[in-house]
């Protein structure tokens, strides 16, 4: 186990665990970014709207994998969701996440 895996866990294993449990992919990029390419069947809620849509996200009753362009916005979204009791992991950039699915 490498030092980064030890410190941060193995993201690929966590993604697999979440997808095995029918997780929802939540893309938090802007509408224009999402419309230019996204993971099929992913949900789209821009980061600025995540807090306002917490009840909608909770109603999914599934774990959530957040993604964006690079992983920064999805990390912020994951923090918001986690602080509201939603099981979530940051999937990072949507293109690299798509390759792991």
PDB file of N, CA and C in Angstrom:
ATOM      1  N   UNK A   1       0.855  -1.184   0.000  1.00  0.00           N
ATOM      2  CA  UNK A   1       0.000   0.000   0.000  1.00  0.00           C
ATOM      3  C   UNK A   1       0.889   1.232   0.000  1.00  0.00           C
ATOM      4  N   UNK A   2       0.698   2.110  -0.977  1.00  0.00           N
ATOM      5  CA  UNK A   2       1.476   3.334  -1.052  1.00  0.00           C
ATOM      6  C   UNK A   2       1.046   4.326   0.011  1.00  0.00           C
ATOM      7  N   UNK A   3       1.882   5.313   0.243  1.00  0.00           N
ATOM      8  CA  UNK A   3       1.593   6.310   1.274  1.00  0.00           C
ATOM      9  C   UNK A   3       0.304   7.081   0.964  1.00  0.00           C
ATOM     10  N   UNK A   4       0.052   7.381  -0.324  1.00  0.00           N
ATOM     11  CA  UNK A   4      -1.165   8.110  -0.653  1.00  0.00           C
ATOM     12  C   UNK A   4      -2.402   7.244  -0.450  1.00  0.00           C
ATOM     13  N   UNK A   5      -2.302   5.953  -0.787  1.00  0.00           N
ATOM     14  CA  UNK A   5      -3.429   5.048  -0.536  1.00  0.00           C
ATOM     15  C   UNK A   5      -3.690   4.952   0.957  1.00  0.00           C
ATOM     16  N   UNK A   6      -2.609   4.898   1.738  1.00  0.00           N
ATOM     17  CA  UNK A   6      -2.756   4.821   3.194  1.00  0.00           C
ATOM     18  C   UNK A   6      -3.448   6.069   3.732  1.00  0.00           C
ATOM     19  N   UNK A   7      -3.021   7.235   3.251  1.00  0.00           N
ATOM     20  CA  UNK A   7      -3.575   8.492   3.750  1.00  0.00           C
ATOM     21  C   UNK A   7      -4.983   8.773   3.238  1.00  0.00           C
ATOM     22  N   UNK A   8      -5.227   8.476   1.972  1.00  0.00           N
ATOM     23  CA  UNK A   8      -6.478   8.894   1.347  1.00  0.00           C
ATOM     24  C   UNK A   8      -7.400   7.744   0.970  1.00  0.00           C
ATOM     25  N   UNK A   9      -6.950   6.507   1.150  1.00  0.00           N
ATOM     26  CA  UNK A   9      -7.763   5.364   0.754  1.00  0.00           C
ATOM     27  C   UNK A   9      -7.658   5.148  -0.749  1.00  0.00           C
ATOM     28  N   UNK A  10      -8.090   4.001  -1.195  1.00  0.00           N
ATOM     29  CA  UNK A  10      -8.030   3.697  -2.614  1.00  0.00           C
ATOM     30  C   UNK A  10      -9.335   4.141  -3.256  1.00  0.00           C
ATOM     31  N   UNK A  11      -9.275   5.235  -4.023  1.00  0.00           N
ATOM     32  CA  UNK A  11     -10.477   5.822  -4.619  1.00  0.00           C
ATOM     33  C   UNK A  11     -11.193   4.831  -5.536  1.00  0.00           C
ATOM     34  N   UNK A  12     -10.445   4.058  -6.323  1.00  0.00           N
ATOM     35  CA  UNK A  12     -11.068   3.110  -7.250  1.00  0.00           C
ATOM     36  C   UNK A  12     -11.904   2.080  -6.488  1.00  0.00           C
ATOM     37  N   UNK A  13     -11.400   1.596  -5.352  1.00  0.00           N
ATOM     38  CA  UNK A  13     -12.161   0.636  -4.545  1.00  0.00           C
ATOM     39  C   UNK A  13     -13.414   1.270  -3.962  1.00  0.00           C
ATOM     40  N   UNK A  14     -13.296   2.507  -3.529  1.00  0.00           N
ATOM     41  CA  UNK A  14     -14.451   3.198  -2.960  1.00  0.00           C
ATOM     42  C   UNK A  14     -15.505   3.440  -4.040  1.00  0.00           C
ATOM     43  N   UNK A  15     -15.071   3.852  -5.217  1.00  0.00           N
ATOM     44  CA  UNK A  15     -15.998   4.072  -6.336  1.00  0.00           C
ATOM     45  C   UNK A  15     -16.720   2.771  -6.664  1.00  0.00           C
ATOM     46  N   UNK A  16     -15.977   1.658  -6.721  1.00  0.00           N
ATOM     47  CA  UNK A  16     -16.583   0.353  -7.019  1.00  0.00           C
ATOM     48  C   UNK A  16     -17.597  -0.026  -5.951  1.00  0.00           C
ATOM     49  N   UNK A  17     -17.245   0.179  -4.686  1.00  0.00           N
ATOM     50  CA  UNK A  17     -18.179  -0.114  -3.594  1.00  0.00           C
ATOM     51  C   UNK A  17     -19.461   0.697  -3.760  1.00  0.00           C
ATOM     52  N   UNK A  18     -19.332   1.973  -4.058  1.00  0.00           N
ATOM     53  CA  UNK A  18     -20.506   2.835  -4.220  1.00  0.00           C
ATOM     54  C   UNK A  18     -21.334   2.400  -5.428  1.00  0.00           C
ATOM     55  N   UNK A  19     -20.684   2.130  -6.556  1.00  0.00           N
ATOM     56  CA  UNK A  19     -21.446   1.738  -7.749  1.00  0.00           C
ATOM     57  C   UNK A  19     -22.105   0.376  -7.551  1.00  0.00           C
ATOM     58  N   UNK A  20     -21.441  -0.520  -6.809  1.00  0.00           N
ATOM     59  CA  UNK A  20     -22.056  -1.818  -6.499  1.00  0.00           C
ATOM     60  C   UNK A  20     -23.344  -1.647  -5.693  1.00  0.00           C
ATOM     61  N   UNK A  21     -23.442  -0.528  -4.986  1.00  0.00           N
ATOM     62  CA  UNK A  21     -24.630  -0.238  -4.177  1.00  0.00           C
ATOM     63  C   UNK A  21     -25.560   0.754  -4.877  1.00  0.00           C
ATOM     64  N   UNK A  22     -25.439   0.825  -6.211  1.00  0.00           N
ATOM     65  CA  UNK A  22     -26.348   1.618  -7.044  1.00  0.00           C
ATOM     66  C   UNK A  22     -26.289   3.117  -6.738  1.00  0.00           C
ATOM     67  N   UNK A  23     -25.075   3.618  -6.544  1.00  0.00           N
ATOM     68  CA  UNK A  23     -24.902   5.048  -6.246  1.00  0.00           C
ATOM     69  C   UNK A  23     -25.355   5.912  -7.414  1.00  0.00           C
ATOM     70  N   UNK A  24     -25.740   7.119  -7.073  1.00  0.00           N
ATOM     71  CA  UNK A  24     -26.101   8.141  -8.054  1.00  0.00           C
ATOM     72  C   UNK A  24     -24.848   8.968  -8.338  1.00  0.00           C
ATOM     73  N   UNK A  25     -24.566   9.186  -9.620  1.00  0.00           N
ATOM     74  CA  UNK A  25     -23.474  10.088 -10.013  1.00  0.00           C
ATOM     75  C   UNK A  25     -24.071  11.490 -10.090  1.00  0.00           C
ATOM     76  N   UNK A  26     -23.516  12.406  -9.317  1.00  0.00           N
ATOM     77  CA  UNK A  26     -23.988  13.787  -9.286  1.00  0.00           C
ATOM     78  C   UNK A  26     -22.907  14.701  -9.846  1.00  0.00           C
ATOM     79  N   UNK A  27     -23.178  15.287 -10.995  1.00  0.00           N
ATOM     80  CA  UNK A  27     -22.248  16.198 -11.665  1.00  0.00           C
ATOM     81  C   UNK A  27     -22.599  17.618 -11.229  1.00  0.00           C
ATOM     82  N   UNK A  28     -21.616  18.320 -10.670  1.00  0.00           N
ATOM     83  CA  UNK A  28     -21.891  19.643 -10.110  1.00  0.00           C
ATOM     84  C   UNK A  28     -21.292  20.783 -10.938  1.00  0.00           C
ATOM     85  N   UNK A  29     -20.953  20.491 -12.198  1.00  0.00           N
ATOM     86  CA  UNK A  29     -20.438  21.533 -13.090  1.00  0.00           C
ATOM     87  C   UNK A  29     -21.576  22.445 -13.548  1.00  0.00           C
ATOM     88  N   UNK A  30     -21.218  23.500 -14.272  1.00  0.00           N
ATOM     89  CA  UNK A  30     -22.228  24.407 -14.826  1.00  0.00           C
ATOM     90  C   UNK A  30     -23.040  23.676 -15.893  1.00  0.00           C
ATOM     91  N   UNK A  31     -24.193  24.239 -16.248  1.00  0.00           N
ATOM     92  CA  UNK A  31     -25.041  23.633 -17.280  1.00  0.00           C
ATOM     93  C   UNK A  31     -24.292  23.526 -18.608  1.00  0.00           C
ATOM     94  N   UNK A  32     -23.569  24.569 -18.976  1.00  0.00           N
ATOM     95  CA  UNK A  32     -22.827  24.553 -20.245  1.00  0.00           C
ATOM     96  C   UNK A  32     -21.773  23.444 -20.248  1.00  0.00           C
ATOM     97  N   UNK A  33     -21.071  23.278 -19.123  1.00  0.00           N
ATOM     98  CA  UNK A  33     -20.073  22.207 -19.026  1.00  0.00           C
ATOM     99  C   UNK A  33     -20.739  20.836 -19.131  1.00  0.00           C
ATOM    100  N   UNK A  34     -21.829  20.669 -18.400  1.00  0.00           N
ATOM    101  CA  UNK A  34     -22.544  19.388 -18.401  1.00  0.00           C
ATOM    102  C   UNK A  34     -23.077  19.074 -19.797  1.00  0.00           C
ATOM    103  N   UNK A  35     -23.644  20.070 -20.451  1.00  0.00           N
ATOM    104  CA  UNK A  35     -24.204  19.871 -21.786  1.00  0.00           C
ATOM    105  C   UNK A  35     -23.135  19.534 -22.825  1.00  0.00           C
ATOM    106  N   UNK A  36     -21.891  19.904 -22.566  1.00  0.00           N
ATOM    107  CA  UNK A  36     -20.823  19.623 -23.527  1.00  0.00           C
ATOM    108  C   UNK A  36     -20.266  18.205 -23.390  1.00  0.00           C
ATOM    109  N   UNK A  37     -20.694  17.469 -22.373  1.00  0.00           N
ATOM    110  CA  UNK A  37     -20.255  16.090 -22.170  1.00  0.00           C
ATOM    111  C   UNK A  37     -20.402  15.695 -20.723  1.00  0.00           C
ATOM    112  N   UNK A  38     -20.949  14.500 -20.493  1.00  0.00           N
ATOM    113  CA  UNK A  38     -21.185  14.052 -19.125  1.00  0.00           C
ATOM    114  C   UNK A  38     -21.299  12.531 -19.092  1.00  0.00           C
ATOM    115  N   UNK A  39     -21.253  11.976 -17.900  1.00  0.00           N
ATOM    116  CA  UNK A  39     -21.437  10.544 -17.710  1.00  0.00           C
ATOM    117  C   UNK A  39     -22.912  10.216 -17.968  1.00  0.00           C
ATOM    118  N   UNK A  40     -23.185   9.250 -18.846  1.00  0.00           N
ATOM    119  CA  UNK A  40     -24.582   8.889 -19.113  1.00  0.00           C
ATOM    120  C   UNK A  40     -25.321   8.526 -17.819  1.00  0.00           C
ATOM    121  N   UNK A  41     -26.565   8.988 -17.727  1.00  0.00           N
ATOM    122  CA  UNK A  41     -27.459   8.745 -16.588  1.00  0.00           C
ATOM    123  C   UNK A  41     -27.042   9.467 -15.305  1.00  0.00           C
ATOM    124  N   UNK A  42     -26.027  10.338 -15.395  1.00  0.00           N
ATOM    125  CA  UNK A  42     -25.672  11.120 -14.206  1.00  0.00           C
ATOM    126  C   UNK A  42     -26.740  12.190 -13.975  1.00  0.00           C
ATOM    127  N   UNK A  43     -26.843  12.634 -12.734  1.00  0.00           N
ATOM    128  CA  UNK A  43     -27.749  13.741 -12.387  1.00  0.00           C
ATOM    129  C   UNK A  43     -26.917  15.018 -12.429  1.00  0.00           C
ATOM    130  N   UNK A  44     -27.583  16.121 -12.726  1.00  0.00           N
ATOM    131  CA  UNK A  44     -26.881  17.397 -12.802  1.00  0.00           C
ATOM    132  C   UNK A  44     -27.499  18.400 -11.857  1.00  0.00           C
ATOM    133  N   UNK A  45     -26.699  18.848 -10.899  1.00  0.00           N
ATOM    134  CA  UNK A  45     -27.074  19.953 -10.019  1.00  0.00           C
ATOM    135  C   UNK A  45     -25.811  20.803  -9.857  1.00  0.00           C
ATOM    136  N   UNK A  46     -25.783  22.020 -10.405  1.00  0.00           N
ATOM    137  CA  UNK A  46     -24.595  22.863 -10.242  1.00  0.00           C
ATOM    138  C   UNK A  46     -24.263  23.071  -8.765  1.00  0.00           C
ATOM    139  N   UNK A  47     -22.982  23.175  -8.463  1.00  0.00           N
ATOM    140  CA  UNK A  47     -22.530  23.316  -7.078  1.00  0.00           C
ATOM    141  C   UNK A  47     -23.301  24.382  -6.312  1.00  0.00           C
ATOM    142  N   UNK A  48     -23.584  25.517  -6.963  1.00  0.00           N
ATOM    143  CA  UNK A  48     -24.258  26.620  -6.279  1.00  0.00           C
ATOM    144  C   UNK A  48     -25.669  26.244  -5.822  1.00  0.00           C
ATOM    145  N   UNK A  49     -26.245  25.186  -6.389  1.00  0.00           N
ATOM    146  CA  UNK A  49     -27.614  24.787  -6.044  1.00  0.00           C
ATOM    147  C   UNK A  49     -27.679  23.565  -5.123  1.00  0.00           C
ATOM    148  N   UNK A  50     -26.534  22.946  -4.821  1.00  0.00           N
ATOM    149  CA  UNK A  50     -26.532  21.701  -4.048  1.00  0.00           C
ATOM    150  C   UNK A  50     -27.200  21.881  -2.689  1.00  0.00           C
ATOM    151  N   UNK A  51     -26.823  22.913  -1.952  1.00  0.00           N
ATOM    152  CA  UNK A  51     -27.391  23.120  -0.605  1.00  0.00           C
ATOM    153  C   UNK A  51     -28.909  23.248  -0.672  1.00  0.00           C
ATOM    154  N   UNK A  52     -29.408  23.969  -1.657  1.00  0.00           N
ATOM    155  CA  UNK A  52     -30.856  24.178  -1.786  1.00  0.00           C
ATOM    156  C   UNK A  52     -31.591  22.904  -2.191  1.00  0.00           C
ATOM    157  N   UNK A  53     -30.875  21.926  -2.745  1.00  0.00           N
ATOM    158  CA  UNK A  53     -31.514  20.696  -3.236  1.00  0.00           C
ATOM    159  C   UNK A  53     -31.243  19.493  -2.325  1.00  0.00           C
ATOM    160  N   UNK A  54     -30.821  19.738  -1.098  1.00  0.00           N
ATOM    161  CA  UNK A  54     -30.501  18.648  -0.171  1.00  0.00           C
ATOM    162  C   UNK A  54     -31.673  17.682  -0.009  1.00  0.00           C
ATOM    163  N   UNK A  55     -32.886  18.194   0.178  1.00  0.00           N
ATOM    164  CA  UNK A  55     -34.032  17.298   0.377  1.00  0.00           C
ATOM    165  C   UNK A  55     -34.282  16.427  -0.845  1.00  0.00           C
ATOM    166  N   UNK A  56     -34.112  16.977  -2.026  1.00  0.00           N
ATOM    167  CA  UNK A  56     -34.262  16.205  -3.260  1.00  0.00           C
ATOM    168  C   UNK A  56     -33.206  15.091  -3.317  1.00  0.00           C
ATOM    169  N   UNK A  57     -31.979  15.430  -2.959  1.00  0.00           N
ATOM    170  CA  UNK A  57     -30.887  14.456  -2.994  1.00  0.00           C
ATOM    171  C   UNK A  57     -31.117  13.367  -1.941  1.00  0.00           C
ATOM    172  N   UNK A  58     -31.556  13.755  -0.758  1.00  0.00           N
ATOM    173  CA  UNK A  58     -31.863  12.767   0.287  1.00  0.00           C
ATOM    174  C   UNK A  58     -32.965  11.815  -0.162  1.00  0.00           C
ATOM    175  N   UNK A  59     -33.917  12.317  -0.948  1.00  0.00           N
ATOM    176  CA  UNK A  59     -35.039  11.490  -1.418  1.00  0.00           C
ATOM    177  C   UNK A  59     -34.586  10.377  -2.355  1.00  0.00           C
ATOM    178  N   UNK A  60     -33.394  10.501  -2.932  1.00  0.00           N
ATOM    179  CA  UNK A  60     -32.877   9.432  -3.787  1.00  0.00           C
ATOM    180  C   UNK A  60     -32.626   8.162  -2.979  1.00  0.00           C
ATOM    181  N   UNK A  61     -32.331   8.329  -1.680  1.00  0.00           N
ATOM    182  CA  UNK A  61     -32.062   7.211  -0.769  1.00  0.00           C
ATOM    183  C   UNK A  61     -30.980   6.268  -1.306  1.00  0.00           C
ATOM    184  N   UNK A  62     -29.938   6.866  -1.860  1.00  0.00           N
ATOM    185  CA  UNK A  62     -28.809   6.104  -2.398  1.00  0.00           C
ATOM    186  C   UNK A  62     -27.517   6.856  -2.088  1.00  0.00           C
ATOM    187  N   UNK A  63     -26.396   6.120  -2.052  1.00  0.00           N
ATOM    188  CA  UNK A  63     -25.124   6.836  -1.919  1.00  0.00           C
ATOM    189  C   UNK A  63     -24.884   7.699  -3.156  1.00  0.00           C
ATOM    190  N   UNK A  64     -24.050   8.711  -3.011  1.00  0.00           N
ATOM    191  CA  UNK A  64     -23.799   9.671  -4.086  1.00  0.00           C
ATOM    192  C   UNK A  64     -22.301   9.749  -4.380  1.00  0.00           C
ATOM    193  N   UNK A  65     -21.971   9.782  -5.660  1.00  0.00           N
ATOM    194  CA  UNK A  65     -20.596  10.041  -6.109  1.00  0.00           C
ATOM    195  C   UNK A  65     -20.631  11.385  -6.827  1.00  0.00           C
ATOM    196  N   UNK A  66     -19.928  12.369  -6.292  1.00  0.00           N
ATOM    197  CA  UNK A  66     -19.897  13.683  -6.928  1.00  0.00           C
ATOM    198  C   UNK A  66     -18.770  13.741  -7.953  1.00  0.00           C
ATOM    199  N   UNK A  67     -18.969  14.549  -8.996  1.00  0.00           N
ATOM    200  CA  UNK A  67     -17.913  14.781  -9.977  1.00  0.00           C
ATOM    201  C   UNK A  67     -18.059  16.184 -10.546  1.00  0.00           C
ATOM    202  N   UNK A  68     -16.973  16.665 -11.137  1.00  0.00           N
ATOM    203  CA  UNK A  68     -16.967  17.981 -11.788  1.00  0.00           C
ATOM    204  C   UNK A  68     -15.906  17.926 -12.885  1.00  0.00           C
ATOM    205  N   UNK A  69     -15.196  19.000 -13.118  1.00  0.00           N
ATOM    206  CA  UNK A  69     -14.157  18.991 -14.154  1.00  0.00           C
ATOM    207  C   UNK A  69     -12.842  18.438 -13.605  1.00  0.00           C
ATOM    208  N   UNK A  70     -12.442  18.895 -12.419  1.00  0.00           N
ATOM    209  CA  UNK A  70     -11.133  18.507 -11.885  1.00  0.00           C
ATOM    210  C   UNK A  70     -11.186  17.819 -10.527  1.00  0.00           C
ATOM    211  N   UNK A  71     -12.287  17.984  -9.811  1.00  0.00           N
ATOM    212  CA  UNK A  71     -12.397  17.403  -8.477  1.00  0.00           C
ATOM    213  C   UNK A  71     -12.545  18.427  -7.372  1.00  0.00           C
ATOM    214  N   UNK A  72     -12.328  19.697  -7.689  1.00  0.00           N
ATOM    215  CA  UNK A  72     -12.431  20.736  -6.662  1.00  0.00           C
ATOM    216  C   UNK A  72     -13.884  21.013  -6.273  1.00  0.00           C
ATOM    217  N   UNK A  73     -14.730  21.296  -7.254  1.00  0.00           N
ATOM    218  CA  UNK A  73     -16.142  21.575  -6.952  1.00  0.00           C
ATOM    219  C   UNK A  73     -16.831  20.341  -6.394  1.00  0.00           C
ATOM    220  N   UNK A  74     -16.485  19.165  -6.934  1.00  0.00           N
ATOM    221  CA  UNK A  74     -17.119  17.947  -6.430  1.00  0.00           C
ATOM    222  C   UNK A  74     -16.696  17.674  -4.990  1.00  0.00           C
ATOM    223  N   UNK A  75     -15.485  18.084  -4.620  1.00  0.00           N
ATOM    224  CA  UNK A  75     -15.045  17.966  -3.231  1.00  0.00           C
ATOM    225  C   UNK A  75     -15.870  18.866  -2.323  1.00  0.00           C
ATOM    226  N   UNK A  76     -16.136  20.079  -2.783  1.00  0.00           N
ATOM    227  CA  UNK A  76     -16.988  20.998  -2.017  1.00  0.00           C
ATOM    228  C   UNK A  76     -18.396  20.443  -1.891  1.00  0.00           C
ATOM    229  N   UNK A  77     -18.931  19.919  -2.989  1.00  0.00           N
ATOM    230  CA  UNK A  77     -20.281  19.345  -2.965  1.00  0.00           C
ATOM    231  C   UNK A  77     -20.336  18.154  -2.020  1.00  0.00           C
ATOM    232  N   UNK A  78     -19.300  17.305  -2.046  1.00  0.00           N
ATOM    233  CA  UNK A  78     -19.261  16.145  -1.162  1.00  0.00           C
ATOM    234  C   UNK A  78     -19.275  16.580   0.299  1.00  0.00           C
ATOM    235  N   UNK A  79     -18.550  17.646   0.616  1.00  0.00           N
ATOM    236  CA  UNK A  79     -18.537  18.157   1.990  1.00  0.00           C
ATOM    237  C   UNK A  79     -19.921  18.636   2.414  1.00  0.00           C
ATOM    238  N   UNK A  80     -20.605  19.343   1.521  1.00  0.00           N
ATOM    239  CA  UNK A  80     -21.961  19.830   1.821  1.00  0.00           C
ATOM    240  C   UNK A  80     -22.889  18.643   2.062  1.00  0.00           C
ATOM    241  N   UNK A  81     -22.836  17.653   1.177  1.00  0.00           N
ATOM    242  CA  UNK A  81     -23.717  16.489   1.311  1.00  0.00           C
ATOM    243  C   UNK A  81     -23.407  15.711   2.586  1.00  0.00           C
ATOM    244  N   UNK A  82     -22.137  15.484   2.855  1.00  0.00           N
ATOM    245  CA  UNK A  82     -21.725  14.738   4.050  1.00  0.00           C
ATOM    246  C   UNK A  82     -22.221  15.445   5.310  1.00  0.00           C
ATOM    247  N   UNK A  83     -22.109  16.772   5.344  1.00  0.00           N
ATOM    248  CA  UNK A  83     -22.533  17.527   6.526  1.00  0.00           C
ATOM    249  C   UNK A  83     -24.049  17.497   6.704  1.00  0.00           C
ATOM    250  N   UNK A  84     -24.762  17.043   5.667  1.00  0.00           N
ATOM    251  CA  UNK A  84     -26.218  16.914   5.746  1.00  0.00           C
ATOM    252  C   UNK A  84     -26.637  15.448   5.857  1.00  0.00           C
ATOM    253  N   UNK A  85     -25.701  14.580   6.223  1.00  0.00           N
ATOM    254  CA  UNK A  85     -26.013  13.189   6.503  1.00  0.00           C
ATOM    255  C   UNK A  85     -26.157  12.285   5.289  1.00  0.00           C
ATOM    256  N   UNK A  86     -25.657  12.706   4.147  1.00  0.00           N
ATOM    257  CA  UNK A  86     -25.745  11.898   2.928  1.00  0.00           C
ATOM    258  C   UNK A  86     -24.428  11.138   2.756  1.00  0.00           C
ATOM    259  N   UNK A  87     -24.520   9.845   2.459  1.00  0.00           N
ATOM    260  CA  UNK A  87     -23.322   9.045   2.201  1.00  0.00           C
ATOM    261  C   UNK A  87     -22.790   9.445   0.835  1.00  0.00           C
ATOM    262  N   UNK A  88     -21.557   9.928   0.800  1.00  0.00           N
ATOM    263  CA  UNK A  88     -21.019  10.510  -0.430  1.00  0.00           C
ATOM    264  C   UNK A  88     -19.518  10.267  -0.533  1.00  0.00           C
ATOM    265  N   UNK A  89     -19.041  10.187  -1.754  1.00  0.00           N
ATOM    266  CA  UNK A  89     -17.609  10.207  -2.016  1.00  0.00           C
ATOM    267  C   UNK A  89     -17.350  11.126  -3.201  1.00  0.00           C
ATOM    268  N   UNK A  90     -16.193  11.764  -3.175  1.00  0.00           N
ATOM    269  CA  UNK A  90     -15.802  12.647  -4.273  1.00  0.00           C
ATOM    270  C   UNK A  90     -15.175  11.798  -5.371  1.00  0.00           C
ATOM    271  N   UNK A  91     -15.850  11.729  -6.515  1.00  0.00           N
ATOM    272  CA  UNK A  91     -15.327  10.972  -7.646  1.00  0.00           C
ATOM    273  C   UNK A  91     -14.290  11.728  -8.446  1.00  0.00           C
ATOM    274  N   UNK A  92     -14.118  13.024  -8.180  1.00  0.00           N
ATOM    275  CA  UNK A  92     -13.125  13.829  -8.888  1.00  0.00           C
ATOM    276  C   UNK A  92     -13.630  14.293 -10.241  1.00  0.00           C
ATOM    277  N   UNK A  93     -12.709  14.399 -11.177  1.00  0.00           N
ATOM    278  CA  UNK A  93     -13.060  14.833 -12.533  1.00  0.00           C
ATOM    279  C   UNK A  93     -13.941  13.809 -13.231  1.00  0.00           C
ATOM    280  N   UNK A  94     -14.939  14.282 -13.949  1.00  0.00           N
ATOM    281  CA  UNK A  94     -15.931  13.371 -14.536  1.00  0.00           C
ATOM    282  C   UNK A  94     -15.313  12.435 -15.562  1.00  0.00           C
ATOM    283  N   UNK A  95     -14.320  12.887 -16.322  1.00  0.00           N
ATOM    284  CA  UNK A  95     -13.728  12.028 -17.352  1.00  0.00           C
ATOM    285  C   UNK A  95     -12.945  10.877 -16.749  1.00  0.00           C
ATOM    286  N   UNK A  96     -12.171  11.161 -15.696  1.00  0.00           N
ATOM    287  CA  UNK A  96     -11.427  10.079 -15.051  1.00  0.00           C
ATOM    288  C   UNK A  96     -12.387   9.153 -14.295  1.00  0.00           C
ATOM    289  N   UNK A  97     -13.444   9.712 -13.709  1.00  0.00           N
ATOM    290  CA  UNK A  97     -14.439   8.887 -13.030  1.00  0.00           C
ATOM    291  C   UNK A  97     -15.112   7.951 -14.032  1.00  0.00           C
ATOM    292  N   UNK A  98     -15.458   8.465 -15.186  1.00  0.00           N
ATOM    293  CA  UNK A  98     -16.126   7.662 -16.219  1.00  0.00           C
ATOM    294  C   UNK A  98     -15.289   6.431 -16.591  1.00  0.00           C
ATOM    295  N   UNK A  99     -13.969   6.604 -16.630  1.00  0.00           N
ATOM    296  CA  UNK A  99     -13.069   5.487 -16.958  1.00  0.00           C
ATOM    297  C   UNK A  99     -13.062   4.424 -15.859  1.00  0.00           C
ATOM    298  N   UNK A 100     -13.389   4.818 -14.624  1.00  0.00           N
ATOM    299  CA  UNK A 100     -13.384   3.881 -13.495  1.00  0.00           C
ATOM    300  C   UNK A 100     -14.713   3.118 -13.381  1.00  0.00           C
ATOM    301  N   UNK A 101     -15.733   3.589 -14.081  1.00  0.00           N
ATOM    302  CA  UNK A 101     -17.050   2.966 -13.939  1.00  0.00           C
ATOM    303  C   UNK A 101     -17.191   1.715 -14.777  1.00  0.00           C
TER     304      UNK A 101
END
